């Protein structure tokens, strides 16, 4: 299939491009390089610099490429994804994440592209009832990031109904780790996610880290999350794309592991390799206590289960950061 990957120079996008190319698909990457890296784009993919909120530039790229061969699928990864940043700057999140999706959908409609794979998030569930989320769980985001993804999911649903499109919406839980080649991983300035922050601290790239809150209603007082390797997430996109395009169907699917680990567990796992200089601080705004996926639907519909566990996640990110010294 010919696939347009918007945000394909970013973390999850670049890993998905690797999986698509490994599976023999033709890939065109569009990225504005705001957080993505040109070097992260697989050498066998075509690359265009373009912004998801700019209809004219997206339209031109799709027009030029479609002359060679029309697209079968668009994948959307071009989102702002940092929960605390969204709490501080909601406008940025509504503009990039919601207006960006609307623009992309308009371009797809204009060019008659029928299939979209959309990166959504566990943050659409908010607190979750007992912290275990099935796709039927109530959606009640507690931060602007989750809200913008939920609005986008609904918008995609309405476009699909109006224009006969298929979608596969993936709700990711906590994605971490790096590609086995160690060529791509989560590389950017001012990282805030727990896995890279802990590993940077272990490697001395950061002096110290803070655990945000130790009085949550969880087994050790720190927040519990469902960690999933980025290459497992990426491979699910290859399966999801085939499923919706061949069966002319739409799906919403959690991508997680059915298992939760606390912030303390992450530190302990990293400390199997190196000590981590950490302190305990106040809770961070917008953090739910516990978010764990039920991944039953991914298994039933796509035959997908994660192949890598927490120790693989930590080890791959650790090796990646040792190599890139970041
Ligand atoms: N944390 C710390 N110290 C740090 C960084 C994080 O204690 O320096 C804690 C957070 O407070 C939170 C946990 O580690 O309790 C995980 O935080 P992350 O920032 O790594 O990830 P989030 O759970 O906030 O968000 C991530 C993605 C979202 C996704 C969500 C789903 O960024 O896109 O997981 O669970 F929605």
CSV table of C-alpha atoms and ligand atoms in Angstrom, one decimal:
chain,number,residue,atom,x,y,z
A,1,UNK,CA,0.0,0.0,0.0
A,2,UNK,CA,1.1,3.6,-0.4
A,3,UNK,CA,1.0,5.4,2.9
A,4,UNK,CA,1.3,9.1,3.8
A,5,UNK,CA,2.8,9.4,7.3
A,6,UNK,CA,2.2,12.8,8.7
A,7,UNK,CA,4.6,13.3,11.6
A,8,UNK,CA,6.8,10.5,10.3
A,9,UNK,CA,10.0,12.2,11.6
A,10,UNK,CA,8.8,12.1,15.2
A,11,UNK,CA,9.2,9.4,17.8
A,12,UNK,CA,6.3,7.0,17.1
A,13,UNK,CA,5.9,8.1,13.5
A,14,UNK,CA,9.5,7.2,12.6
A,15,UNK,CA,9.3,3.8,14.2
A,16,UNK,CA,6.1,3.1,12.3
A,17,UNK,CA,7.8,4.1,9.0
A,18,UNK,CA,10.5,1.5,9.8
A,19,UNK,CA,7.8,-1.2,10.3
A,20,UNK,CA,5.9,-0.2,7.2
A,21,UNK,CA,9.0,-0.3,5.1
A,22,UNK,CA,10.1,-3.7,6.6
A,23,UNK,CA,6.6,-5.0,5.6
A,24,UNK,CA,7.1,-3.8,2.0
A,25,UNK,CA,4.9,-0.7,1.8
A,26,UNK,CA,5.6,2.6,0.0
A,27,UNK,CA,6.0,5.5,2.5
A,28,UNK,CA,5.8,9.3,2.1
A,29,UNK,CA,6.6,11.2,5.2
A,30,UNK,CA,5.3,14.8,5.8
A,31,UNK,CA,6.7,16.5,8.9
A,32,UNK,CA,7.3,20.2,9.9
A,33,UNK,CA,10.4,19.1,11.9
A,34,UNK,CA,9.2,21.1,15.0
A,35,UNK,CA,10.1,18.1,17.2
A,36,UNK,CA,10.8,15.5,14.6
A,37,UNK,CA,14.2,14.9,13.1
A,38,UNK,CA,15.0,14.6,9.4
A,39,UNK,CA,17.7,12.0,10.3
A,40,UNK,CA,15.0,9.8,11.9
A,41,UNK,CA,13.2,9.3,8.5
A,42,UNK,CA,14.0,5.9,7.0
A,43,UNK,CA,16.2,6.2,4.0
A,44,UNK,CA,13.7,4.4,1.8
A,45,UNK,CA,10.9,6.8,2.6
A,46,UNK,CA,10.2,10.0,0.6
A,47,UNK,CA,10.3,13.1,2.7
A,48,UNK,CA,8.5,16.5,2.5
A,49,UNK,CA,8.7,19.3,5.0
A,50,UNK,CA,5.1,20.5,5.6
A,51,UNK,CA,2.7,21.5,8.4
A,52,UNK,CA,-0.5,19.7,9.3
A,53,UNK,CA,-2.3,23.1,9.8
A,54,UNK,CA,-1.3,24.3,6.3
A,55,UNK,CA,-3.9,23.1,3.8
A,56,UNK,CA,-2.1,24.5,0.7
A,57,UNK,CA,1.2,22.8,1.4
A,58,UNK,CA,-0.4,19.5,2.3
A,59,UNK,CA,-2.6,19.7,-0.8
A,60,UNK,CA,0.4,20.3,-3.0
A,61,UNK,CA,2.4,17.4,-1.5
A,62,UNK,CA,-0.5,15.0,-1.9
A,63,UNK,CA,-1.3,16.3,-5.5
A,64,UNK,CA,2.3,15.8,-6.6
A,65,UNK,CA,2.7,12.4,-5.0
A,66,UNK,CA,-0.8,11.1,-6.2
A,67,UNK,CA,0.3,11.8,-9.9
A,68,UNK,CA,2.8,9.0,-9.4
A,69,UNK,CA,0.5,6.7,-7.5
A,70,UNK,CA,-2.6,7.5,-5.3
A,71,UNK,CA,-2.4,7.0,-1.6
A,72,UNK,CA,-4.3,4.2,0.1
A,73,UNK,CA,-3.8,5.3,3.7
A,74,UNK,CA,-2.9,8.4,5.8
A,75,UNK,CA,-1.4,8.0,9.2
A,76,UNK,CA,-1.5,10.9,11.7
A,77,UNK,CA,1.3,11.3,14.3
A,78,UNK,CA,1.7,15.1,14.1
A,79,UNK,CA,0.5,16.0,17.5
A,80,UNK,CA,1.6,17.9,20.6
A,81,UNK,CA,1.8,15.2,23.3
A,82,UNK,CA,3.0,16.6,26.6
A,83,UNK,CA,0.4,16.7,29.3
A,84,UNK,CA,1.8,19.5,31.6
A,85,UNK,CA,2.5,21.7,28.5
A,86,UNK,CA,-1.1,21.3,27.4
A,87,UNK,CA,-2.3,22.4,30.9
A,88,UNK,CA,-0.1,25.6,30.6
A,89,UNK,CA,-0.8,26.3,26.9
A,90,UNK,CA,-4.2,24.9,25.8
A,91,UNK,CA,-4.3,27.1,22.7
A,92,UNK,CA,-1.3,25.4,21.2
A,93,UNK,CA,-2.9,22.0,21.7
A,94,UNK,CA,-6.3,23.0,20.2
A,95,UNK,CA,-4.6,24.6,17.2
A,96,UNK,CA,-2.1,21.9,16.4
A,97,UNK,CA,-4.1,18.8,17.5
A,98,UNK,CA,-7.7,19.7,16.5
A,99,UNK,CA,-7.3,22.3,13.7
A,100,UNK,CA,-4.4,20.1,12.3
A,101,UNK,CA,-6.7,17.0,12.1
A,102,UNK,CA,-9.5,19.0,10.5
A,103,UNK,CA,-7.1,20.3,7.8
A,104,UNK,CA,-5.7,16.8,7.2
A,105,UNK,CA,-9.2,15.4,6.8
A,106,UNK,CA,-10.2,18.2,4.4
A,107,UNK,CA,-7.1,17.3,2.2
A,108,UNK,CA,-8.1,13.6,2.4
A,109,UNK,CA,-11.6,14.3,1.3
A,110,UNK,CA,-10.4,16.5,-1.6
A,111,UNK,CA,-8.1,13.6,-2.8
A,112,UNK,CA,-10.6,10.8,-2.1
A,113,UNK,CA,-8.2,9.0,0.4
A,114,UNK,CA,-10.5,6.7,2.3
A,115,UNK,CA,-8.4,5.3,5.2
A,116,UNK,CA,-6.9,7.1,8.2
A,117,UNK,CA,-5.0,5.7,11.1
A,118,UNK,CA,-5.1,8.1,14.0
A,119,UNK,CA,-2.8,8.3,17.1
A,120,UNK,CA,-5.0,8.8,20.1
A,121,UNK,CA,-4.2,8.3,23.8
A,122,UNK,CA,-5.2,6.8,27.1
A,123,UNK,CA,-5.6,10.4,28.2
A,124,UNK,CA,-9.1,10.4,26.7
A,125,UNK,CA,-10.2,8.2,29.6
A,126,UNK,CA,-9.2,10.7,32.3
A,127,UNK,CA,-9.1,9.0,35.7
A,128,UNK,CA,-10.7,5.7,34.5
A,129,UNK,CA,-13.1,4.0,37.0
A,130,UNK,CA,-10.7,1.5,38.6
A,131,UNK,CA,-7.8,2.6,36.4
A,132,UNK,CA,-8.4,-0.3,33.9
A,133,UNK,CA,-9.6,1.1,30.6
A,134,UNK,CA,-11.5,-0.8,27.9
A,135,UNK,CA,-12.6,0.9,24.8
A,136,UNK,CA,-16.1,1.2,26.2
A,137,UNK,CA,-14.9,2.9,29.4
A,138,UNK,CA,-16.2,6.4,29.9
A,139,UNK,CA,-14.1,9.1,28.2
A,140,UNK,CA,-13.6,12.0,30.5
A,141,UNK,CA,-10.2,13.7,29.9
A,142,UNK,CA,-8.7,15.6,32.8
A,143,UNK,CA,-6.2,17.7,30.8
A,144,UNK,CA,-6.3,19.6,27.5
A,145,UNK,CA,-4.1,17.1,25.7
A,146,UNK,CA,-6.6,14.3,26.3
A,147,UNK,CA,-9.5,16.6,25.4
A,148,UNK,CA,-8.0,17.6,22.0
A,149,UNK,CA,-7.5,13.9,21.1
A,150,UNK,CA,-11.1,13.1,22.1
A,151,UNK,CA,-12.5,16.0,20.0
A,152,UNK,CA,-10.3,14.7,17.1
A,153,UNK,CA,-11.6,11.2,17.5
A,154,UNK,CA,-15.2,12.4,17.3
A,155,UNK,CA,-14.4,14.7,14.3
A,156,UNK,CA,-12.9,11.7,12.4
A,157,UNK,CA,-16.0,9.7,13.2
A,158,UNK,CA,-18.2,12.4,11.7
A,159,UNK,CA,-16.0,12.8,8.6
A,160,UNK,CA,-16.0,9.0,8.1
A,161,UNK,CA,-19.8,9.0,8.2
A,162,UNK,CA,-20.1,12.0,5.8
A,163,UNK,CA,-17.5,10.9,3.3
A,164,UNK,CA,-17.5,7.1,3.6
A,165,UNK,CA,-14.0,6.9,5.1
A,166,UNK,CA,-12.6,4.1,7.3
A,167,UNK,CA,-10.6,4.9,10.5
A,168,UNK,CA,-8.5,3.0,13.0
A,169,UNK,CA,-8.1,5.1,16.1
A,170,UNK,CA,-5.3,3.7,18.4
A,171,UNK,CA,-5.4,4.8,22.0
A,172,UNK,CA,-1.8,4.5,23.2
A,173,UNK,CA,-0.8,4.0,26.8
A,174,UNK,CA,2.7,5.0,27.9
A,175,UNK,CA,5.0,4.5,24.9
A,176,UNK,CA,8.7,4.2,25.5
A,177,UNK,CA,11.9,2.4,24.3
A,178,UNK,CA,13.9,2.6,21.1
A,179,UNK,CA,14.3,0.7,17.8
A,180,UNK,CA,16.5,-2.4,17.9
A,181,UNK,CA,18.9,-0.7,15.4
A,182,UNK,CA,19.4,2.0,18.0
A,183,UNK,CA,19.2,4.5,15.1
A,184,UNK,CA,15.9,6.0,16.3
A,185,UNK,CA,14.3,6.6,19.7
A,186,UNK,CA,12.9,9.4,21.7
A,187,UNK,CA,15.4,12.2,21.1
A,188,UNK,CA,14.5,15.8,21.8
A,189,UNK,CA,15.4,18.7,24.0
A,190,UNK,CA,13.6,19.1,27.4
A,191,UNK,CA,12.3,15.5,27.6
A,192,UNK,CA,9.6,15.2,30.3
A,193,UNK,CA,8.5,11.5,30.1
A,194,UNK,CA,9.4,9.3,33.0
A,195,UNK,CA,11.4,6.6,31.1
A,196,UNK,CA,13.9,8.9,29.3
A,197,UNK,CA,14.1,11.2,32.4
A,198,UNK,CA,15.0,8.3,34.6
A,199,UNK,CA,17.5,6.9,32.2
A,200,UNK,CA,19.1,10.4,31.6
A,201,UNK,CA,19.5,10.7,35.3
A,202,UNK,CA,21.0,7.2,35.6
A,203,UNK,CA,23.5,8.1,32.8
A,204,UNK,CA,24.4,11.5,34.5
A,205,UNK,CA,22.9,13.5,31.6
A,206,UNK,CA,20.6,15.0,34.3
A,207,UNK,CA,21.9,15.6,37.8
A,208,UNK,CA,18.7,14.6,39.6
A,209,UNK,CA,15.0,13.7,39.0
A,210,UNK,CA,11.8,14.3,40.9
A,211,UNK,CA,9.1,11.8,41.5
A,212,UNK,CA,5.9,13.8,41.2
A,213,UNK,CA,3.7,12.7,44.1
A,214,UNK,CA,4.0,9.8,46.5
A,215,UNK,CA,0.5,10.0,48.1
A,216,UNK,CA,-1.6,8.6,45.3
A,217,UNK,CA,-4.1,5.8,46.0
A,218,UNK,CA,-1.9,3.2,44.4
A,219,UNK,CA,0.1,0.2,45.8
A,220,UNK,CA,3.2,2.3,46.6
A,221,UNK,CA,1.8,5.9,46.5
A,222,UNK,CA,3.3,6.8,43.0
A,223,UNK,CA,1.4,6.9,39.8
A,224,UNK,CA,0.8,3.7,37.9
A,225,UNK,CA,1.0,3.5,34.1
A,226,UNK,CA,0.9,0.9,31.3
A,227,UNK,CA,4.3,1.0,29.5
A,228,UNK,CA,4.5,-0.3,26.0
A,229,UNK,CA,7.4,-0.6,23.6
A,230,UNK,CA,7.4,1.8,20.7
A,231,UNK,CA,8.1,-1.0,18.1
A,232,UNK,CA,5.1,-3.0,19.4
A,233,UNK,CA,3.0,0.2,18.9
A,234,UNK,CA,4.5,0.7,15.5
A,235,UNK,CA,3.7,-2.8,14.3
A,236,UNK,CA,0.1,-2.5,15.3
A,237,UNK,CA,-0.2,0.3,12.7
A,238,UNK,CA,0.7,-2.1,9.9
A,239,UNK,CA,-1.9,-4.5,11.1
A,240,UNK,CA,-4.6,-1.8,11.7
A,241,UNK,CA,-4.0,-0.3,8.2
A,242,UNK,CA,-4.6,-3.7,6.5
A,243,UNK,CA,-7.6,-4.5,8.6
A,244,UNK,CA,-9.6,-1.3,7.9
A,245,UNK,CA,-8.6,-1.0,4.2
A,246,UNK,CA,-9.3,-4.6,3.3
A,247,UNK,CA,-12.5,-5.0,5.4
A,248,UNK,CA,-13.8,-1.5,4.8
A,249,UNK,CA,-14.4,-1.1,8.5
A,250,UNK,CA,-13.6,1.4,11.4
A,251,UNK,CA,-12.2,0.6,14.8
A,252,UNK,CA,-11.1,2.2,18.1
A,253,UNK,CA,-8.4,0.1,19.8
A,254,UNK,CA,-6.3,0.4,22.9
A,255,UNK,CA,-2.6,-0.3,22.6
A,256,UNK,CA,-1.3,-1.3,26.0
A,257,UNK,CA,-0.1,-4.3,27.9
A,258,UNK,CA,-2.8,-5.0,30.5
A,259,UNK,CA,-0.2,-4.4,33.2
A,260,UNK,CA,0.7,-1.4,35.4
A,261,UNK,CA,4.0,-0.2,36.8
A,262,UNK,CA,4.5,2.6,39.3
A,263,UNK,CA,7.1,5.4,39.0
A,264,UNK,CA,9.0,3.6,41.8
A,265,UNK,CA,9.0,0.4,39.6
A,266,UNK,CA,10.5,2.3,36.7
A,267,UNK,CA,13.3,3.7,38.9
A,268,UNK,CA,13.9,0.2,40.3
A,269,UNK,CA,14.1,-1.3,36.8
A,270,UNK,CA,16.6,1.3,35.7
A,271,UNK,CA,18.6,0.9,39.0
A,272,UNK,CA,19.2,-2.8,37.9
A,273,UNK,CA,21.7,-1.1,35.5
A,274,UNK,CA,22.8,2.2,37.2
A,275,UNK,CA,21.8,4.1,40.3
A,276,UNK,CA,19.2,7.0,39.9
A,277,UNK,CA,19.6,10.2,41.9
A,278,UNK,CA,16.0,11.0,42.7
A,279,UNK,CA,13.9,12.9,45.2
A,280,UNK,CA,10.1,13.0,46.0
A,281,UNK,CA,8.1,16.2,45.2
A,282,UNK,CA,4.6,17.5,44.8
A,283,UNK,CA,2.0,16.0,42.5
A,284,UNK,CA,2.1,17.3,38.8
A,285,UNK,CA,-1.0,18.9,37.5
A,286,UNK,CA,-3.2,16.8,35.2
A,287,UNK,CA,-1.9,13.4,36.3
A,288,UNK,CA,-4.4,10.5,37.0
A,289,UNK,CA,-3.4,8.0,39.7
A,290,UNK,CA,-3.6,4.9,37.5
A,291,UNK,CA,-4.1,4.1,33.8
A,292,UNK,CA,-3.9,0.5,32.5
A,293,UNK,CA,-5.2,-0.8,29.2
A,294,UNK,CA,-7.4,-3.7,28.5
A,295,UNK,CA,-5.8,-4.9,25.3
A,296,UNK,CA,-8.4,-7.6,24.6
A,297,UNK,CA,-9.8,-5.9,21.5
A,298,UNK,CA,-6.3,-5.5,19.9
A,299,UNK,CA,-5.8,-9.2,20.3
A,300,UNK,CA,-9.2,-10.2,19.0
A,301,UNK,CA,-9.3,-7.9,16.1
A,302,UNK,CA,-5.7,-7.6,15.0
A,303,UNK,CA,-4.1,-10.6,16.6
A,304,UNK,CA,-1.8,-8.1,18.3
A,305,UNK,CA,-0.1,-8.5,21.7
A,306,UNK,CA,3.1,-6.8,22.9
A,307,UNK,CA,6.2,-8.8,22.2
A,308,UNK,CA,8.5,-6.7,24.5
A,309,UNK,CA,8.2,-6.2,28.3
A,310,UNK,CA,9.4,-3.5,30.7
A,311,UNK,CA,12.9,-4.7,30.9
A,312,UNK,CA,13.2,-4.6,27.1
A,313,UNK,CA,11.8,-1.1,27.1
A,314,UNK,CA,14.3,0.1,29.7
A,315,UNK,CA,17.3,-1.7,28.2
A,316,UNK,CA,16.5,-0.4,24.6
A,317,UNK,CA,16.2,3.2,25.8
A,318,UNK,CA,19.3,2.9,27.9
A,319,UNK,CA,21.4,1.6,25.0
A,320,UNK,CA,20.0,4.2,22.7
A,321,UNK,CA,20.9,7.1,25.1
A,322,UNK,CA,24.4,5.6,25.7
A,323,UNK,CA,24.9,5.7,22.0
A,324,UNK,CA,23.5,9.2,21.3
A,325,UNK,CA,24.7,10.7,24.6
A,326,UNK,CA,21.3,12.5,25.0
B,1,LIG,N1,6.8,11.5,36.3
B,1,LIG,C1,7.6,11.8,37.4
B,1,LIG,N2,8.8,12.5,37.2
B,1,LIG,C2,9.2,12.9,36.0
B,1,LIG,C3,8.4,12.6,34.9
B,1,LIG,C4,7.2,11.9,35.1
B,1,LIG,O1,7.3,11.4,38.6
B,1,LIG,O2,10.2,13.6,35.9
B,1,LIG,C5,5.6,10.7,36.6
B,1,LIG,C6,4.4,11.5,36.2
B,1,LIG,O3,4.0,12.4,37.2
B,1,LIG,C7,3.4,10.4,35.9
B,1,LIG,C8,4.3,9.3,35.3
B,1,LIG,O4,5.6,9.6,35.7
B,1,LIG,O5,2.8,10.0,37.1
B,1,LIG,C9,4.2,9.2,33.8
B,1,LIG,O6,4.4,10.5,33.3
B,1,LIG,P1,4.8,10.7,31.8
B,1,LIG,O7,5.1,12.2,31.7
B,1,LIG,O8,5.9,9.8,31.4
B,1,LIG,O9,3.6,10.3,31.0
B,1,LIG,P2,2.0,10.6,31.2
B,1,LIG,O10,1.4,9.4,31.8
B,1,LIG,O11,1.8,11.9,31.7
B,1,LIG,O12,1.5,10.7,29.7
B,1,LIG,C10,1.9,9.7,28.7
B,1,LIG,C11,1.8,10.3,27.3
B,1,LIG,C12,0.4,10.6,27.0
B,1,LIG,C13,-0.5,9.5,27.2
B,1,LIG,C14,-0.4,8.9,28.6
B,1,LIG,C15,-1.2,7.7,28.7
B,1,LIG,O13,2.6,11.5,27.2
B,1,LIG,O14,0.4,10.9,25.6
B,1,LIG,O15,1.0,8.6,28.8
B,1,LIG,O16,-1.1,7.1,30.0
B,1,LIG,F1,-1.8,9.9,27.1
